[in-house]
Amino acid sequence: MTDTLWYTRCPVPTASGLAHSLGWLGDTAQRNGLQFGVLQDAGPELAGSHFDHGLSGLIREGGNVPAIAARAQGSPTRLIGLTWIDEAQAILVGPDSPVRTPAGLAGLRIGIPAWAQDQARSFPRAMALHGFTSALRLGGLGLADVTVVELGVERDPQVRTEIQQRARRVTWGAEELVRGEVDAIYVKGARAQEVAAQHGLRVAVDLDATETRRLRVNNGTPRPITVHQDLLDSAPEVVIGFLAQSLRAADWAADNLDGVRSVLQRETLSGPEGVEAAYGADFHRGLHPTLDEDRVELLGVQKQFLYTHGFLTADFDLESWVAPEPLARARELVAAGRVAA
């Protein structure tokens, strides 16, 4: 059995991220006789677990590309929750581009990040490819109607502390678009919106405006919470406590927008305008993780896309990945008021 509850997340709105910021995850670990560690603050020898989930005491809430790719590679993880927070997704063009509709993308040079060291670390490529595929579909087009230009990426991206994160490239292709090397790029999230504004780039396709959720499926929609099987087997009460504190944090967030925005500005390295532009005014009311059938189905849409486009080493059965018991038990604890403050 591990002596440490490890936690890793991406810099986006999550109930577990709020629970961590409020000190509740660390308290849960301590009450169960465990130390608490955040992967972003650990040394480089553990950093790779953010992508391959190889650390036995780890719970991860983050983008679904690494989580699905790790499972496809045989990592013994279980899916214990899913969140859906729409974050700004858009296709950007230069300020002088005539393109204003999805159909106008025909014939353009689109910027797609190159492959990274492995499939899990190639999430920038997967995000852009799926974003463009959805945008093109809105215009009755496909990838055969555009020319793909590969963009440079970090071959081995690392989880980072806040200070290190500030220097990270968050909008792949912005510089290339400004220089005229590509005609359109995909962006998402709070900081990406600010980068686009700084460069004077214009939204050609707003993917958030589509009513069909399937066309908004991407790395962060839906966002999975996964746990190493060893931790679930050896300390199920810790996993249940983690989820209960996340549910409690989601309840807290629903009535505390200013507090949530304050945390997110630190997490996303964005200003208040960027947070609201990326996530809207009511995102704080929908942070609760679930394993509802529709969210699992949408994760299946992403899994099929990743498998079709070479981001998975093998296919796997999605239903057998799901472990619903911890979340069900966590809900019972919260409903009964038995989550320690």
GROMACS .gro file of C-alpha atoms in nm:
model
  341
    1MET     CA    1   0.000   0.000   0.000
    2THR     CA    2   0.121   0.351  -0.080
    3ASP     CA    3   0.206   0.592   0.202
    4THR     CA    4   0.115   0.899  -0.008
    5LEU     CA    5  -0.200   1.017  -0.179
    6TRP     CA    6  -0.075   1.179  -0.498
    7TYR     CA    7  -0.286   1.424  -0.694
    8THR     CA    8  -0.240   1.575  -1.037
    9ARG     CA    9  -0.463   1.800  -1.243
   10CYS     CA   10  -0.463   2.034  -1.539
   11PRO     CA   11  -0.496   2.414  -1.498
   12VAL     CA   12  -0.869   2.427  -1.565
   13PRO     CA   13  -1.193   2.448  -1.362
   14THR     CA   14  -1.233   2.132  -1.150
   15ALA     CA   15  -1.399   2.059  -0.819
   16SER     CA   16  -1.094   1.862  -0.707
   17GLY     CA   17  -0.872   2.160  -0.788
   18LEU     CA   18  -1.091   2.377  -0.567
   19ALA     CA   19  -1.087   2.113  -0.292
   20HIS     CA   20  -0.708   2.110  -0.310
   21SER     CA   21  -0.685   2.489  -0.298
   22LEU     CA   22  -0.912   2.489   0.008
   23GLY     CA   23  -0.690   2.232   0.181
   24TRP     CA   24  -0.956   1.962   0.190
   25LEU     CA   25  -0.769   1.695  -0.009
   26GLY     CA   26  -0.466   1.719   0.215
   27ASP     CA   27  -0.691   1.688   0.521
   28THR     CA   28  -0.851   1.375   0.376
   29ALA     CA   29  -0.512   1.213   0.322
   30GLN     CA   30  -0.399   1.302   0.674
   31ARG     CA   31  -0.713   1.161   0.836
   32ASN     CA   32  -0.641   0.832   0.659
   33GLY     CA   33  -0.279   0.820   0.774
   34LEU     CA   34  -0.130   0.922   0.441
   35GLN     CA   35   0.096   1.200   0.327
   36PHE     CA   36  -0.038   1.423   0.050
   37GLY     CA   37   0.162   1.514  -0.258
   38VAL     CA   38   0.090   1.719  -0.569
   39LEU     CA   39   0.265   1.593  -0.880
   40GLN     CA   40   0.324   1.947  -1.006
   41ASP     CA   41   0.542   2.009  -0.699
   42ALA     CA   42   0.731   1.680  -0.713
   43GLY     CA   43   1.059   1.609  -0.889
   44PRO     CA   44   1.100   1.515  -1.254
   45GLU     CA   45   1.124   1.146  -1.166
   46LEU     CA   46   0.749   1.144  -1.095
   47ALA     CA   47   0.634   1.393  -1.357
   48GLY     CA   48   0.570   1.132  -1.624
   49SER     CA   49   0.293   0.979  -1.415
   50HIS     CA   50   0.071   1.268  -1.516
   51PHE     CA   51   0.065   1.107  -1.862
   52ASP     CA   52   0.109   0.733  -1.801
   53HIS     CA   53  -0.060   0.713  -1.458
   54GLY     CA   54   0.209   0.476  -1.340
   55LEU     CA   55   0.217   0.597  -0.979
   56SER     CA   56   0.018   0.358  -0.759
   57GLY     CA   57  -0.112   0.624  -0.518
   58LEU     CA   58  -0.226   0.868  -0.786
   59ILE     CA   59  -0.564   1.026  -0.856
   60ARG     CA   60  -0.572   1.235  -1.173
   61GLU     CA   61  -0.827   1.485  -1.299
   62GLY     CA   62  -0.731   1.629  -1.633
   63GLY     CA   63  -0.752   1.605  -2.008
   64ASN     CA   64  -0.895   1.284  -2.146
   65VAL     CA   65  -0.630   1.225  -2.414
   66PRO     CA   66  -0.356   1.117  -2.171
   67ALA     CA   67  -0.606   0.929  -1.953
   68ILE     CA   68  -0.751   0.730  -2.243
   69ALA     CA   69  -0.409   0.672  -2.401
   70ALA     CA   70  -0.269   0.545  -2.070
   71ARG     CA   71  -0.555   0.300  -2.033
   72ALA     CA   72  -0.509   0.183  -2.393
   73GLN     CA   73  -0.142   0.116  -2.315
   74GLY     CA   74  -0.241  -0.107  -2.024
   75SER     CA   75  -0.217   0.128  -1.728
   76PRO     CA   76  -0.429  -0.024  -1.447
   77THR     CA   77  -0.658   0.272  -1.392
   78ARG     CA   78  -1.029   0.306  -1.323
   79LEU     CA   79  -1.261   0.585  -1.427
   80ILE     CA   80  -1.435   0.721  -1.114
   81GLY     CA   81  -1.588   1.048  -1.238
   82LEU     CA   82  -1.647   1.279  -1.533
   83THR     CA   83  -1.700   1.652  -1.548
   84TRP     CA   84  -1.820   1.865  -1.837
   85ILE     CA   85  -1.722   2.230  -1.834
   86ASP     CA   86  -1.748   2.399  -2.172
   87GLU     CA   87  -1.431   2.600  -2.227
   88ALA     CA   88  -1.392   2.836  -2.519
   89GLN     CA   89  -1.299   2.642  -2.834
   90ALA     CA   90  -1.247   2.830  -3.155
   91ILE     CA   91  -1.079   2.835  -3.492
   92LEU     CA   92  -0.876   3.153  -3.529
   93VAL     CA   93  -0.765   3.329  -3.846
   94GLY     CA   94  -0.561   3.640  -3.909
   95PRO     CA   95  -0.719   3.986  -3.879
   96ASP     CA   96  -0.736   4.029  -4.257
   97SER     CA   97  -0.871   3.682  -4.338
   98PRO     CA   98  -1.205   3.676  -4.524
   99VAL     CA   99  -1.304   3.346  -4.357
  100ARG     CA  100  -1.608   3.386  -4.132
  101THR     CA  101  -1.790   3.054  -4.160
  102PRO     CA  102  -1.699   2.684  -4.133
  103ALA     CA  103  -1.745   2.643  -4.508
  104GLY     CA  104  -1.484   2.913  -4.560
  105LEU     CA  105  -1.216   2.685  -4.417
  106ALA     CA  106  -1.199   2.497  -4.748
  107GLY     CA  107  -0.854   2.518  -4.904
  108LEU     CA  108  -0.682   2.671  -4.600
  109ARG     CA  109  -0.352   2.569  -4.444
  110ILE     CA  110  -0.442   2.460  -4.093
  111GLY     CA  111  -0.186   2.440  -3.812
  112ILE     CA  112  -0.175   2.104  -3.634
  113PRO     CA  113   0.087   2.040  -3.361
  114ALA     CA  114   0.333   1.764  -3.447
  115TRP     CA  115   0.349   1.430  -3.267
  116ALA     CA  116   0.519   1.445  -2.930
  117GLN     CA  117   0.723   1.172  -2.763
  118ASP     CA  118   0.427   0.936  -2.739
  119GLN     CA  119   0.052   0.929  -2.786
  120ALA     CA  120  -0.041   1.050  -2.437
  121ARG     CA  121   0.190   1.351  -2.465
  122SER     CA  122   0.053   1.433  -2.810
  123PHE     CA  123  -0.261   1.590  -2.661
  124PRO     CA  124  -0.201   1.926  -2.841
  125ARG     CA  125  -0.218   1.743  -3.175
  126ALA     CA  126  -0.530   1.551  -3.071
  127MET     CA  127  -0.702   1.870  -2.953
  128ALA     CA  128  -0.636   2.064  -3.271
  129LEU     CA  129  -0.722   1.771  -3.497
  130HIS     CA  130  -1.053   1.708  -3.325
  131GLY     CA  131  -1.133   2.080  -3.309
  132PHE     CA  132  -1.074   2.124  -3.681
  133THR     CA  133  -1.262   1.805  -3.763
  134SER     CA  134  -1.567   1.939  -3.579
  135ALA     CA  135  -1.539   2.282  -3.739
  136LEU     CA  136  -1.504   2.135  -4.086
  137ARG     CA  137  -1.803   1.909  -4.030
  138LEU     CA  138  -2.014   2.215  -3.953
  139GLY     CA  139  -1.929   2.339  -4.303
  140GLY     CA  140  -1.992   2.007  -4.474
  141LEU     CA  141  -1.617   1.956  -4.513
  142GLY     CA  142  -1.349   1.711  -4.403
  143LEU     CA  143  -0.975   1.704  -4.348
  144ALA     CA  144  -0.930   1.625  -4.717
  145ASP     CA  145  -1.054   1.979  -4.792
  146VAL     CA  146  -0.764   2.149  -4.609
  147THR     CA  147  -0.386   2.129  -4.601
  148VAL     CA  148  -0.228   2.027  -4.270
  149VAL     CA  149   0.086   2.217  -4.168
  150GLU     CA  150   0.266   2.067  -3.869
  151LEU     CA  151   0.359   2.299  -3.582
  152GLY     CA  152   0.651   2.258  -3.346
  153VAL     CA  153   0.578   2.121  -2.996
  154GLU     CA  154   0.756   2.012  -2.683
  155ARG     CA  155   0.844   1.648  -2.740
  156ASP     CA  156   0.828   1.570  -2.369
  157PRO     CA  157   0.593   1.820  -2.200
  158GLN     CA  158   0.614   1.828  -1.821
  159VAL     CA  159   0.372   1.909  -1.544
  160ARG     CA  160   0.486   2.236  -1.395
  161THR     CA  161   0.470   2.460  -1.094
  162GLU     CA  162   0.286   2.789  -1.138
  163ILE     CA  163   0.604   2.985  -1.206
  164GLN     CA  164   0.721   2.738  -1.470
  165GLN     CA  165   0.375   2.727  -1.624
  166ARG     CA  166   0.385   3.099  -1.702
  167ALA     CA  167   0.645   3.043  -1.972
  168ARG     CA  168   0.460   2.752  -2.130
  169ARG     CA  169   0.336   2.780  -2.483
  170VAL     CA  170  -0.043   2.768  -2.450
  171THR     CA  171  -0.162   2.863  -2.797
  172TRP     CA  172   0.008   2.642  -3.050
  173GLY     CA  173   0.042   2.817  -3.386
  174ALA     CA  174  -0.028   3.179  -3.289
  175GLU     CA  175   0.315   3.294  -3.401
  176GLU     CA  176   0.297   3.093  -3.721
  177LEU     CA  177  -0.045   3.242  -3.796
  178VAL     CA  178   0.084   3.594  -3.742
  179ARG     CA  179   0.380   3.524  -3.972
  180GLY     CA  180   0.148   3.390  -4.244
  181GLU     CA  181   0.283   3.034  -4.234
  182VAL     CA  182  -0.064   2.894  -4.168
  183ASP     CA  183  -0.413   3.029  -4.231
  184ALA     CA  184  -0.600   2.898  -3.925
  185ILE     CA  185  -0.533   2.747  -3.583
  186TYR     CA  186  -0.737   2.586  -3.304
  187VAL     CA  187  -0.738   2.741  -2.955
  188LYS     CA  188  -0.912   2.669  -2.626
  189GLY     CA  189  -0.925   2.795  -2.272
  190ALA     CA  190  -0.870   3.116  -2.076
  191ARG     CA  191  -0.509   3.200  -2.152
  192ALA     CA  192  -0.555   3.113  -2.519
  193GLN     CA  193  -0.825   3.376  -2.546
  194GLU     CA  194  -0.590   3.641  -2.412
  195VAL     CA  195  -0.309   3.534  -2.643
  196ALA     CA  196  -0.544   3.561  -2.941
  197ALA     CA  197  -0.645   3.912  -2.839
  198GLN     CA  198  -0.280   4.015  -2.796
  199HIS     CA  199  -0.201   3.905  -3.151
  200GLY     CA  200  -0.516   4.060  -3.303
  201LEU     CA  201  -0.642   3.723  -3.424
  202ARG     CA  202  -1.008   3.676  -3.514
  203VAL     CA  203  -1.255   3.396  -3.444
  204ALA     CA  204  -1.369   3.233  -3.768
  205VAL     CA  205  -1.558   2.941  -3.608
  206ASP     CA  206  -1.690   2.946  -3.252
  207LEU     CA  207  -1.728   2.582  -3.156
  208ASP     CA  208  -1.901   2.675  -2.831
  209ALA     CA  209  -2.189   2.813  -3.036
  210THR     CA  210  -2.280   2.467  -3.163
  211GLU     CA  211  -2.576   2.312  -2.985
  212THR     CA  212  -2.459   1.958  -3.051
  213ARG     CA  213  -2.240   1.842  -2.764
  214ARG     CA  214  -2.074   1.582  -2.986
  215LEU     CA  215  -1.916   1.863  -3.186
  216ARG     CA  216  -1.774   2.008  -2.864
  217VAL     CA  217  -1.612   1.683  -2.750
  218ASN     CA  218  -1.239   1.731  -2.705
  219ASN     CA  219  -0.957   1.681  -2.458
  220GLY     CA  220  -1.139   1.864  -2.177
  221THR     CA  221  -1.497   1.773  -2.262
  222PRO     CA  222  -1.566   1.548  -2.087
  223ARG     CA  223  -1.281   1.553  -1.834
  224PRO     CA  224  -1.214   1.224  -1.649
  225ILE     CA  225  -1.111   1.154  -1.292
  226THR     CA  226  -0.900   0.838  -1.284
  227VAL     CA  227  -0.740   0.641  -1.003
  228HIS     CA  228  -0.473   0.373  -1.000
  229GLN     CA  229  -0.629   0.033  -0.932
  230ASP     CA  230  -0.383  -0.033  -0.648
  231LEU     CA  231  -0.506   0.270  -0.453
  232LEU     CA  232  -0.869   0.176  -0.513
  233ASP     CA  233  -0.803  -0.179  -0.392
  234SER     CA  234  -0.588  -0.093  -0.088
  235ALA     CA  235  -0.754   0.228   0.032
  236PRO     CA  236  -1.105   0.265  -0.112
  237GLU     CA  237  -1.200   0.498   0.174
  238VAL     CA  238  -0.934   0.745   0.055
  239VAL     CA  239  -1.075   0.745  -0.297
  240ILE     CA  240  -1.427   0.791  -0.162
  241GLY     CA  241  -1.304   1.075   0.061
  242PHE     CA  242  -1.134   1.244  -0.235
  243LEU     CA  243  -1.457   1.236  -0.433
  244ALA     CA  244  -1.666   1.348  -0.135
  245GLN     CA  245  -1.443   1.652  -0.087
  246SER     CA  246  -1.469   1.726  -0.460
  247LEU     CA  247  -1.848   1.713  -0.439
  248ARG     CA  248  -1.835   1.936  -0.132
  249ALA     CA  249  -1.613   2.182  -0.319
  250ALA     CA  250  -1.858   2.182  -0.611
  251ASP     CA  251  -2.137   2.269  -0.367
  252TRP     CA  252  -1.922   2.549  -0.224
  253ALA     CA  253  -1.844   2.681  -0.573
  254ALA     CA  254  -2.209   2.708  -0.672
  255ASP     CA  255  -2.256   2.997  -0.427
  256ASN     CA  256  -1.907   3.147  -0.439
  257LEU     CA  257  -1.828   3.270  -0.789
  258ASP     CA  258  -1.573   3.528  -0.674
  259GLY     CA  259  -1.382   3.266  -0.477
  260VAL     CA  260  -1.384   3.026  -0.771
  261ARG     CA  261  -1.259   3.293  -1.010
  262SER     CA  262  -0.979   3.381  -0.771
  263VAL     CA  263  -0.861   3.019  -0.767
  264LEU     CA  264  -0.897   2.988  -1.145
  265GLN     CA  265  -0.694   3.298  -1.215
  266ARG     CA  266  -0.407   3.127  -1.034
  267GLU     CA  267  -0.472   2.792  -1.200
  268THR     CA  268  -0.509   2.921  -1.556
  269LEU     CA  269  -0.260   3.210  -1.525
  270SER     CA  270  -0.528   3.430  -1.676
  271GLY     CA  271  -0.700   3.750  -1.571
  272PRO     CA  272  -1.068   3.770  -1.470
  273GLU     CA  273  -1.170   3.866  -1.823
  274GLY     CA  274  -0.995   3.561  -1.966
  275VAL     CA  275  -1.163   3.329  -1.715
  276GLU     CA  276  -1.510   3.462  -1.794
  277ALA     CA  277  -1.448   3.463  -2.170
  278ALA     CA  278  -1.330   3.103  -2.159
  279TYR     CA  279  -1.581   2.949  -1.921
  280GLY     CA  280  -1.881   3.182  -1.910
  281ALA     CA  281  -2.061   3.330  -1.612
  282ASP     CA  282  -2.229   3.017  -1.476
  283PHE     CA  283  -1.963   2.745  -1.503
  284HIS     CA  284  -1.922   2.740  -1.123
  285ARG     CA  285  -2.266   2.581  -1.089
  286GLY     CA  286  -2.175   2.271  -1.292
  287LEU     CA  287  -1.853   2.140  -1.141
  288HIS     CA  288  -1.997   1.824  -0.986
  289PRO     CA  289  -1.846   1.500  -1.120
  290THR     CA  290  -2.089   1.233  -1.236
  291LEU     CA  291  -2.085   0.907  -1.427
  292ASP     CA  292  -2.411   0.977  -1.607
  293GLU     CA  293  -2.475   0.775  -1.919
  294ASP     CA  294  -2.456   1.076  -2.150
  295ARG     CA  295  -2.111   1.178  -2.024
  296VAL     CA  296  -1.978   0.825  -2.055
  297GLU     CA  297  -2.119   0.810  -2.409
  298LEU     CA  298  -1.947   1.138  -2.501
  299LEU     CA  299  -1.619   1.006  -2.362
  300GLY     CA  300  -1.673   0.710  -2.592
  301VAL     CA  301  -1.699   0.952  -2.885
  302GLN     CA  302  -1.357   1.088  -2.793
  303LYS     CA  303  -1.210   0.740  -2.746
  304GLN     CA  304  -1.326   0.637  -3.094
  305PHE     CA  305  -1.181   0.954  -3.246
  306LEU     CA  306  -0.846   0.895  -3.077
  307TYR     CA  307  -0.837   0.533  -3.189
  308THR     CA  308  -0.930   0.621  -3.547
  309HIS     CA  309  -0.655   0.883  -3.571
  310GLY     CA  310  -0.373   0.678  -3.418
  311PHE     CA  311  -0.361   0.818  -3.065
  312LEU     CA  312  -0.426   0.481  -2.897
  313THR     CA  313  -0.209   0.170  -2.909
  314ALA     CA  314  -0.520  -0.048  -2.881
  315ASP     CA  315  -0.894  -0.018  -2.834
  316PHE     CA  316  -1.054  -0.117  -2.503
  317ASP     CA  317  -1.398  -0.161  -2.350
  318LEU     CA  318  -1.512   0.168  -2.200
  319GLU     CA  319  -1.777   0.024  -1.971
  320SER     CA  320  -1.528  -0.205  -1.796
  321TRP     CA  321  -1.310   0.099  -1.720
  322VAL     CA  322  -1.586   0.262  -1.516
  323ALA     CA  323  -1.592   0.208  -1.139
  324PRO     CA  324  -1.917   0.370  -1.016
  325GLU     CA  325  -1.907   0.258  -0.652
  326PRO     CA  326  -1.670   0.524  -0.507
  327LEU     CA  327  -1.872   0.816  -0.645
  328ALA     CA  328  -2.200   0.662  -0.533
  329ARG     CA  329  -2.060   0.619  -0.182
  330ALA     CA  330  -1.919   0.974  -0.182
  331ARG     CA  331  -2.261   1.111  -0.272
  332GLU     CA  332  -2.413   0.924   0.021
  333LEU     CA  333  -2.158   1.075   0.260
  334VAL     CA  334  -2.221   1.428   0.135
  335ALA     CA  335  -2.600   1.384   0.148
  336ALA     CA  336  -2.573   1.259   0.506
  337GLY     CA  337  -2.346   1.546   0.608
  338ARG     CA  338  -2.068   1.307   0.700
  339VAL     CA  339  -1.782   1.473   0.511
  340ALA     CA  340  -1.530   1.609   0.759
  341ALA     CA  341  -1.475   1.982   0.737
   0.00000   0.00000   0.00000
